Structures are given as C-alpha cells and as structure tokens.
Coordinates of C-alpha atoms and ligand atoms in Angstrom, one line a residue:
M1 CA 46.9 182.6 110.2
K2 CA 46.5 185.0 107.3
L3 CA 44.1 184.1 104.5
V4 CA 43.6 185.5 101.0
V5 CA 40.3 184.5 99.3
L6 CA 40.2 184.7 95.4
G7 CA 36.8 184.3 93.9
A8 CA 35.4 185.5 97.3
T9 CA 31.9 186.0 96.0
G10 CA 31.5 182.6 94.5
S11 CA 30.3 179.3 95.9
I12 CA 33.8 178.2 97.2
G13 CA 34.6 181.8 98.2
R14 CA 31.5 182.2 100.4
Q15 CA 32.0 178.8 102.1
T16 CA 35.7 179.6 102.7
I17 CA 34.7 182.8 104.5
E18 CA 32.3 180.8 106.6
V19 CA 35.1 178.3 107.5
A20 CA 37.5 181.2 108.2
Q21 CA 35.0 182.8 110.6
H22 CA 34.5 179.5 112.3
L23 CA 38.3 178.9 112.7
G24 CA 39.0 182.6 113.6
L25 CA 41.4 183.2 110.7
D26 CA 42.5 186.6 109.6
I27 CA 41.2 187.4 106.2
V28 CA 43.8 189.8 104.7
G29 CA 42.8 189.8 101.0
L30 CA 39.6 189.4 98.9
A31 CA 39.3 189.3 95.2
A32 CA 36.5 188.8 92.6
F33 CA 35.6 189.6 89.0
T34 CA 32.9 192.3 89.1
G35 CA 32.2 191.7 92.8
G36 CA 28.8 193.6 93.0
A37 CA 26.9 194.0 96.2
P38 CA 28.1 190.8 97.8
F39 CA 31.7 192.0 97.4
A40 CA 30.9 195.4 99.0
E41 CA 29.3 193.5 101.9
L42 CA 32.5 191.5 102.4
A43 CA 34.7 194.6 102.1
R44 CA 32.7 196.2 104.9
A45 CA 32.8 193.1 107.1
Y46 CA 36.6 192.8 106.6
A47 CA 37.6 196.4 106.9
D48 CA 41.4 195.7 107.0
A49 CA 41.5 193.3 104.0
S50 CA 43.1 194.4 100.8
L51 CA 40.7 194.3 97.9
A52 CA 41.1 193.4 94.2
L53 CA 38.6 193.2 91.3
I54 CA 39.1 192.5 87.6
V55 CA 36.4 194.9 86.4
P56 CA 36.6 198.5 87.9
P57 CA 33.6 199.2 90.1
D58 CA 31.1 201.9 89.0
D59 CA 30.5 204.9 91.3
E60 CA 27.7 203.2 93.2
L61 CA 29.7 200.1 94.0
S62 CA 32.8 202.2 94.8
S63 CA 30.8 204.1 97.4
E64 CA 29.3 200.9 98.8
I65 CA 32.8 199.4 99.2
G66 CA 34.0 202.7 100.7
R67 CA 37.8 202.2 100.2
P68 CA 40.3 201.8 97.4
V69 CA 40.2 198.6 95.3
A70 CA 43.1 197.5 93.2
I71 CA 42.1 196.6 89.6
G72 CA 43.1 194.0 87.1
E73 CA 44.8 190.6 86.9
E74 CA 48.0 191.9 88.3
A75 CA 46.2 193.2 91.4
V76 CA 44.7 189.7 92.0
E77 CA 48.2 188.2 91.5
E78 CA 49.7 190.6 94.0
L79 CA 47.1 189.6 96.6
A80 CA 47.9 185.9 95.9
A81 CA 51.6 186.7 96.6
T82 CA 50.8 188.2 100.1
R83 CA 53.8 187.0 102.2
G84 CA 53.0 184.1 104.6
A85 CA 49.3 183.9 103.6
I86 CA 47.3 180.8 102.7
V87 CA 45.6 181.5 99.4
V88 CA 42.3 179.9 98.6
N89 CA 41.8 180.0 94.8
G90 CA 38.0 179.8 94.2
V91 CA 38.2 181.6 90.8
V92 CA 36.3 179.9 88.0
G93 CA 38.0 179.0 84.8
V94 CA 41.6 179.2 83.5
A95 CA 41.4 182.9 84.6
G96 CA 42.6 181.6 88.0
L97 CA 45.9 180.2 86.7
R98 CA 48.1 183.3 87.0
A99 CA 47.0 183.9 90.6
S100 CA 47.8 180.3 91.4
L101 CA 51.2 180.7 90.0
A102 CA 51.8 183.9 91.9
A103 CA 50.8 182.2 95.2
V104 CA 53.1 179.3 94.5
E105 CA 56.0 181.5 93.4
A106 CA 55.7 183.4 96.7
G107 CA 56.0 180.1 98.5
N108 CA 52.4 180.4 99.9
R109 CA 50.2 177.4 100.6
L110 CA 47.7 177.2 97.8
A111 CA 44.3 175.7 98.8
L112 CA 43.2 175.0 95.3
A113 CA 39.6 174.7 94.2
N114 CA 40.5 176.1 90.7
K115 CA 41.2 172.8 89.0
E116 CA 41.7 174.6 85.7
T117 CA 45.1 175.6 87.1
L118 CA 46.4 172.0 87.1
V119 CA 44.6 171.0 83.9
A120 CA 46.0 173.8 81.8
A121 CA 49.4 174.2 83.3
G122 CA 50.0 171.3 85.8
E123 CA 53.7 170.8 85.1
L124 CA 54.5 174.5 85.3
V125 CA 52.7 175.0 88.5
L126 CA 54.2 171.8 90.2
A127 CA 57.7 172.8 89.0
S128 CA 57.3 176.2 90.5
A129 CA 56.0 174.7 93.8
G130 CA 59.0 172.4 93.7
R131 CA 61.4 175.4 93.5
T132 CA 59.7 177.4 96.3
G133 CA 58.5 174.7 98.5
A134 CA 54.9 175.9 98.3
E135 CA 52.3 173.4 99.3
I136 CA 49.3 172.7 97.0
I137 CA 46.4 171.3 98.9
P138 CA 43.4 170.4 96.8
V139 CA 40.0 171.6 97.7
D140 CA 38.1 169.6 95.1
S141 CA 36.3 167.1 97.4
E142 CA 37.6 164.1 95.4
H143 CA 41.2 165.2 95.5
S144 CA 41.0 166.2 99.1
A145 CA 39.7 162.7 99.7
L146 CA 42.6 161.2 97.8
H147 CA 45.1 163.5 99.6
Q148 CA 43.7 162.2 102.9
C149 CA 43.9 158.6 101.8
L150 CA 47.5 159.0 100.7
V151 CA 48.9 160.6 103.8
G152 CA 51.7 158.3 105.0
E153 CA 51.5 156.1 101.9
R154 CA 54.1 155.6 99.2
R155 CA 53.1 156.5 95.7
E156 CA 54.6 153.2 94.3
D157 CA 52.1 151.3 96.5
I158 CA 49.0 152.7 94.7
R159 CA 47.4 150.1 92.4
R160 CA 44.6 152.5 91.2
I161 CA 42.6 155.5 92.1
V162 CA 38.8 155.6 91.8
L163 CA 37.2 159.0 91.5
T164 CA 33.5 159.0 92.4
A165 CA 31.0 160.9 90.4
S166 CA 27.4 161.8 91.4
G167 CA 26.3 161.2 87.8
G168 CA 24.7 164.6 87.6
P169 CA 21.0 165.4 87.0
F170 CA 20.8 163.2 83.8
F171 CA 22.0 159.9 85.1
G172 CA 20.4 157.1 83.2
W173 CA 19.3 159.4 80.3
T174 CA 20.0 158.3 76.7
T175 CA 21.6 160.5 74.0
E176 CA 18.1 161.1 72.6
D177 CA 16.7 162.2 76.0
L178 CA 19.7 164.5 76.4
A179 CA 19.1 166.3 73.0
E180 CA 16.2 168.1 74.7
V181 CA 18.0 169.3 77.8
T182 CA 17.6 173.0 78.6
P183 CA 20.2 175.2 80.5
R184 CA 17.9 175.4 83.4
E185 CA 17.6 171.6 83.7
A186 CA 21.4 171.3 83.6
L187 CA 21.7 173.5 86.6
R188 CA 19.7 171.1 88.9
H189 CA 22.5 169.1 90.5
P190 CA 21.3 166.2 92.7
T191 CA 23.8 166.5 95.6
W192 CA 26.0 169.7 95.4
N193 CA 25.2 173.4 95.3
M194 CA 27.9 175.0 93.1
G195 CA 28.6 177.7 90.5
L196 CA 27.1 177.7 87.0
R197 CA 30.1 176.2 85.1
I198 CA 30.9 173.4 87.4
T199 CA 27.2 172.5 87.7
T200 CA 26.9 172.3 83.9
D201 CA 30.2 170.4 83.8
S202 CA 28.8 167.9 86.3
A203 CA 25.8 167.3 84.0
T204 CA 28.1 166.5 81.0
L205 CA 30.7 164.6 83.0
V206 CA 33.3 167.2 81.8
N207 CA 33.9 168.0 85.4
K208 CA 34.8 164.4 86.1
G209 CA 37.1 164.5 83.1
L210 CA 38.8 167.6 84.4
E211 CA 39.2 165.8 87.7
V212 CA 40.8 162.8 86.1
I213 CA 43.5 165.1 84.6
E214 CA 43.8 167.0 87.9
A215 CA 44.3 163.6 89.8
H216 CA 47.0 162.5 87.3
V217 CA 48.9 165.8 87.7
L218 CA 48.6 165.9 91.5
F219 CA 49.3 162.3 92.4
G220 CA 51.4 161.2 89.4
V221 CA 49.2 158.2 88.7
P222 CA 49.0 157.1 85.0
Y223 CA 45.7 157.5 83.3
D224 CA 45.1 153.7 82.9
R225 CA 45.2 153.5 86.7
I226 CA 42.6 156.2 87.3
D227 CA 39.0 155.0 87.1
V228 CA 35.6 156.7 87.6
A229 CA 32.6 155.2 89.4
V230 CA 29.2 156.7 89.5
H231 CA 28.1 156.9 93.1
R232 CA 24.7 158.7 93.4
Q233 CA 24.8 159.4 97.1
S234 CA 28.1 161.5 97.0
I235 CA 29.1 160.0 100.4
V236 CA 32.3 158.2 99.3
H237 CA 34.4 161.1 97.9
S238 CA 37.0 158.9 96.3
L239 CA 39.1 155.8 96.9
V240 CA 42.7 154.5 96.6
E241 CA 43.3 150.8 96.1
F242 CA 46.8 149.7 97.1
V243 CA 49.0 146.8 95.8
D244 CA 48.2 144.6 98.8
G245 CA 44.5 144.6 98.0
S246 CA 43.6 147.1 100.7
S247 CA 41.5 150.1 99.7
K248 CA 41.1 153.4 101.6
A249 CA 38.0 155.5 100.9
H250 CA 37.1 158.9 102.3
V251 CA 33.5 159.1 103.5
G252 CA 31.3 161.9 104.7
H253 CA 28.5 164.3 103.9
P254 CA 28.7 166.2 100.6
D255 CA 29.7 169.5 102.3
M256 CA 32.5 171.5 100.7
R257 CA 33.3 173.2 104.0
I258 CA 35.0 169.9 105.0
P259 CA 37.6 169.9 102.2
I260 CA 38.0 173.6 102.4
Q261 CA 38.8 173.4 106.1
Y262 CA 41.2 170.5 105.6
A263 CA 43.2 172.5 103.1
L264 CA 43.5 175.3 105.7
T265 CA 44.3 173.2 108.8
F266 CA 46.4 170.3 107.3
P267 CA 48.2 168.4 108.8
A268 CA 46.0 169.2 111.9
R269 CA 42.3 168.8 112.1
A270 CA 39.7 170.9 113.9
P271 CA 36.0 170.6 114.7
S272 CA 34.0 171.8 111.7
L273 CA 30.7 173.3 110.8
A274 CA 29.6 170.0 109.0
A275 CA 27.0 167.8 110.6
P276 CA 28.2 164.6 112.2
F277 CA 28.1 161.7 109.7
D278 CA 26.5 158.3 110.5
L279 CA 26.9 155.3 108.2
V280 CA 23.9 153.5 109.8
G281 CA 21.0 153.6 107.4
T282 CA 23.1 154.7 104.5
T283 CA 23.0 152.7 101.3
L284 CA 26.0 153.1 99.0
T285 CA 25.8 152.2 95.3
F286 CA 28.5 152.3 92.6
E287 CA 28.1 151.9 88.8
E288 CA 30.1 152.3 85.6
P289 CA 29.8 155.7 83.9
D290 CA 27.8 155.8 80.6
T291 CA 30.4 157.0 78.2
V292 CA 28.1 156.7 75.2
A293 CA 25.6 159.2 76.4
F294 CA 28.3 161.2 78.1
P295 CA 31.3 161.1 75.8
A296 CA 33.1 164.0 77.4
L297 CA 34.7 161.7 80.0
D298 CA 36.5 159.6 77.4
L299 CA 37.5 162.8 75.6
A300 CA 39.2 164.0 78.8
Y301 CA 41.2 160.8 79.1
A302 CA 42.2 161.2 75.4
A303 CA 43.3 164.8 76.0
G304 CA 45.3 163.7 79.1
R305 CA 47.0 160.9 77.3
K306 CA 47.8 163.2 74.3
G307 CA 49.3 165.7 76.7
G308 CA 51.0 169.0 75.5
A309 CA 48.3 171.5 74.7
A310 CA 45.4 169.0 74.7
P311 CA 44.3 169.2 78.4
C312 CA 44.4 173.0 78.2
A313 CA 42.4 172.9 75.0
F314 CA 39.8 170.5 76.6
N315 CA 39.3 173.1 79.3
A316 CA 39.3 176.2 77.1
A317 CA 36.8 174.6 74.6
D318 CA 34.5 173.7 77.5
E319 CA 34.5 177.3 78.8
V320 CA 33.4 178.4 75.3
A321 CA 30.9 175.6 74.9
V322 CA 29.3 176.1 78.4
E323 CA 28.8 179.8 77.6
A324 CA 27.3 179.0 74.2
F325 CA 25.0 176.4 75.7
H326 CA 23.7 178.9 78.3
A327 CA 23.3 181.5 75.6
D328 CA 21.1 179.0 73.7
Q329 CA 23.6 178.9 70.8
I330 CA 24.2 175.1 71.0
G331 CA 22.4 172.1 72.5
F332 CA 23.6 170.0 75.5
V333 CA 24.7 167.2 73.3
D334 CA 26.8 169.6 71.2
I335 CA 29.1 170.4 74.1
P336 CA 31.3 167.3 73.6
K337 CA 31.5 168.0 69.9
V338 CA 33.0 171.4 70.6
L339 CA 35.5 169.8 72.9
E340 CA 36.5 167.1 70.5
A341 CA 37.3 169.7 67.7
A342 CA 39.6 171.5 70.1
V343 CA 41.3 168.4 71.5
D344 CA 41.9 167.0 68.0
A345 CA 43.5 170.3 66.8
A346 CA 45.7 170.7 69.9
G347 CA 49.4 169.9 69.6
S348 CA 51.1 167.4 71.9
T349 CA 54.3 169.4 72.5
T350 CA 55.0 170.3 76.1
L351 CA 53.9 173.8 77.2
N352 CA 57.0 175.3 78.7
S353 CA 55.9 178.7 79.8
I354 CA 52.8 180.6 80.8
D355 CA 52.9 182.2 77.4
D356 CA 52.7 178.8 75.8
V357 CA 49.7 178.0 77.9
A358 CA 48.0 181.4 77.0
A359 CA 48.6 180.6 73.3
A360 CA 47.2 177.1 73.6
D361 CA 44.2 178.4 75.4
A362 CA 43.6 181.1 72.7
A363 CA 44.0 178.6 69.9
A364 CA 41.5 176.2 71.5
R365 CA 39.0 179.0 72.0
A366 CA 39.2 180.0 68.3
I367 CA 38.6 176.4 67.2
A368 CA 35.8 176.0 69.8
G369 CA 34.2 179.3 68.5
E370 CA 34.2 178.0 65.0
A371 CA 32.7 174.7 66.1
V372 CA 29.9 176.6 67.9
R373 CA 29.1 178.6 64.8
S374 CA 29.0 175.5 62.6
L375 CA 26.6 173.7 64.9
Ligands
NAP401 N1 31.4 175.1 94.0 C1 31.9 174.0 94.4 O1 31.3 173.3 95.2 C2 33.2 173.5 93.8 C3 33.7 172.2 94.2 C4 34.9 171.8 93.7 C5 35.7 172.6 92.9 N2 35.2 173.8 92.5 C6 36.0 174.7 91.6 O2 36.2 175.9 92.3 C7 36.2 177.0 91.3 C8 35.1 178.0 91.6 O3 33.9 177.4 91.5 P1 32.5 178.0 92.1 O4 31.5 177.0 91.9 O5 32.8 178.6 93.4 O6 32.3 179.2 91.0 P2 31.4 180.5 91.1 O7 30.3 180.3 92.2 O8 30.9 180.8 89.7 O9 32.3 181.7 91.6 C9 33.4 182.1 90.8 C10 34.2 183.2 91.5 O10 35.3 183.6 90.7 C11 35.2 185.0 90.6 N3 35.9 185.3 89.3 C12 35.6 185.0 88.0 N4 36.5 185.3 87.2 C13 37.5 185.9 87.9 C14 38.8 186.4 87.6 N5 39.2 186.5 86.3 N6 39.6 186.9 88.5 C15 39.2 186.8 89.8 N7 38.0 186.3 90.2 C16 37.2 185.8 89.2 C17 33.8 185.4 90.6 O11 33.6 186.8 90.9 P3 32.2 187.5 90.5 O12 31.3 187.1 91.6 O13 32.6 189.0 90.6 O14 31.8 187.1 89.1 C18 33.3 184.5 91.8 O15 33.8 185.1 93.0 C19 36.0 176.3 89.9 O16 37.3 176.0 89.4 C20 35.3 174.9 90.3 O17 35.6 173.9 89.4 C21 34.0 174.3 93.0

C-alpha cells in the first residue's frame, strides 16, 4: 500500500510514520512547511519518496536532504494526487485544504487529521469525494470513534452524537483565573501530546468547536443533536445514541496511533503499537462544558448554524488569534473576542468554490487582525 504523508514532521505526521513502519507500508511522498533537520532525516530514511516543501530549503538543508525537493503549494497538491496512494493530511491550518481537495479529486483515500479542511470547505470537499468516489476517513480521535460506532448503522437511526472533551489544562477555572493564563501554561495538555495550535485550541475549547462542525459535515447530523461532554480521562473518545435508546461508545487509550492506523487499514483491523486497554480500575466521569468561562464552544455552534462563510471565518480568526496570543499581543480570554468579531462579520451565503473559501478566509483574517490590534 502506497502512502503519502503531508505534515510529515508534525505530531500526526511522525506518528503516521511510526504506524506505517509497523504496518510495513510503502511511503512514497513526504511534505512539510519548512521541514528542517527532521525532514532531512525522513528524506534519508525514505530514499525513494518524493519530497515537497512550502519554503525552499537553504543550502545546508538542501545538502542534508541530498536530493531534489519540489517547492510550493502546487508541489504538495501534486503529491496528494499520487495515483492509488492513501494520503494522510497532518498539515496544520486551512493551509491543508487544497491538498485535501487534490487527494479527493484524484480519487485517493484521504486519512484526514486536518479538520480545517471540513470546517472551511466541507460541502465542496464532500461533493468532490462524491464525484470521484474518494473515501474520507477521519483521523481526529473523536470522529474516528464516531466512524467506528456508525459502521453498519443507518444515519436516520441516530438520535444524537456526543463528542467528548478532555476539558484542557484549565478545566474548572473561572474567567478571572483565565485572564492570567500564559502561552506556556496553555501548552500543558492533560492527556494528549499535540502541536501548538491544537493544544492551544484544546485549552480554549475552540478545538471542540471545530470538531462539532467537523462532525456535522462528516455525519450529516444537525447541530441540535450534537452534544459535548467533558470527560477528563480521555478514554471514551465519543459516543452515538440511537433512537432505540442504545448507545455505542468507542473506548481506549488516548493514543493517536490507533485512529491513524484505523484510517489506513479500514475496513480491516491489524494489531497496533498501542498498549492493551483494561477497563478494570478505570473511573470514567462526564460533565457539562463550562460555556461561560469557555465561550468559544457556543461561538462554534453559532458559526455552524449560520453556515456560509461563518465556519471558515471561525477557523481563520482562530489561526490569527492563536498566533497573536503566542506573540503576547492578546490575552487568553481575548481569543474568543477575536473569533466573535469574525463570525459576526461573515456572510451566510454558501461558498461555491475554492476561490470563495479563500476570499472568506482572507476577509476573516482581516477582521481578526483588526480585533487583535484593538484589544
Ligand atoms: N496532534 C494531534 O494529536 C492531533 C489530533 C487530532 C487532530 N489533529 C489535527 O491534525 C493537524 C496537524 O496537527 P499537529 O498537531 O500534527 O500539528 P503540528 O505538530 O504543528 O504539525 C504540523 C505539520 O504541518 C506542516 N505544515 C504546516 N503548514 C504547512 C503547509 N502550508 N503545507 C504543508 N505542510 C505544512 C508542518 O511542517 P513544518 O514542521 O515544516 O512546520 C508540520 O509537519 C491539525 O489540523 C490538527 O487539528 C492533530
């Protein structure tokens, strides 16, 4: 099986490569942003893989890599369109969208960690997959859990979906407590080890908001039947309740190698690198999210319900806000204010093309930039 890994140097990318080694898959393409030494190391380990970077490598990196690297967004899209490959998209941000589309348009299976693809351009990407027959298998642990709960089930039999959330490092904190949060504190996630943006988004609950929109797009369930429960142990990865009163939950260690492997082997399963899981001695708790201290979750629902450019704006504004927070330009509690400004300004007309999405993304970034400057 041929595999292309986009965002190969990131948290998802590195774990994908571990899984691919374990399964004995053939890595035929690797892409990253600037890449750096970790990319050079991968390039040497996979001497036959085609390589792409967004930023051209300097002389030192070029010599470490030791062979040609294709440069730019189109080069990454070309890798994503490799005939017959499974494409794992572990790029961070809406920057991953065009590569997702390229994979789907080529009819490739898309193992999708880049949730921004579905938040910003869900309808476009699903329509393209419908035309080409490409499969989109989610890698996000919650959506992988839902996918697994829904195999063999009819969509009309779903009563509701419950996405679980760890609650992040500031669970139980008040708005006053959160006013003092530093970027370093926001990067201390209790259960998952992930990249900077998603870790910050887990602390604000923006990540859960993005996941609510992702679940709506992927599974076609209306927003009023998607709920979120805070589950500190991150053992139940999500749950589907059916009309007959039965519920199915997906349970296991918080280990991303499990959903990554599932997206590669589905519908089959194979022994994985994850430690065996034992329920005995495990205590599971579930609570309502605090939407007063963490208003970003309600904002995501509002953006999803508004539709059109609003989900794309929610994501774009968050990319701007997270960067500003880590540059000490705004405080932690300012992040939702930036998102609100962009969601309020977004139009509700359907985005019909990738150019529409790019325009909505740019407009939201401009509004978010203004909001950051005014705070
Ligand atoms: N980490 C997790 O456990 C987890 C779980 C669920 C979902 N996700 C989702 O998976 C995605 C990746 O998250 P992550 O935590 O793995 O992020 P990360 O550790 O920050 O890694 C991001 C990767 O994307 C690359 N990249 C950035 N911009 C790019 C571009 N324009 N074109 C191509 N590559 C680009 C980076 O390359 P450089 O190294 O060169 O900068 C890096 O390889 C996000 O959408 C996140 O929400 C992650």
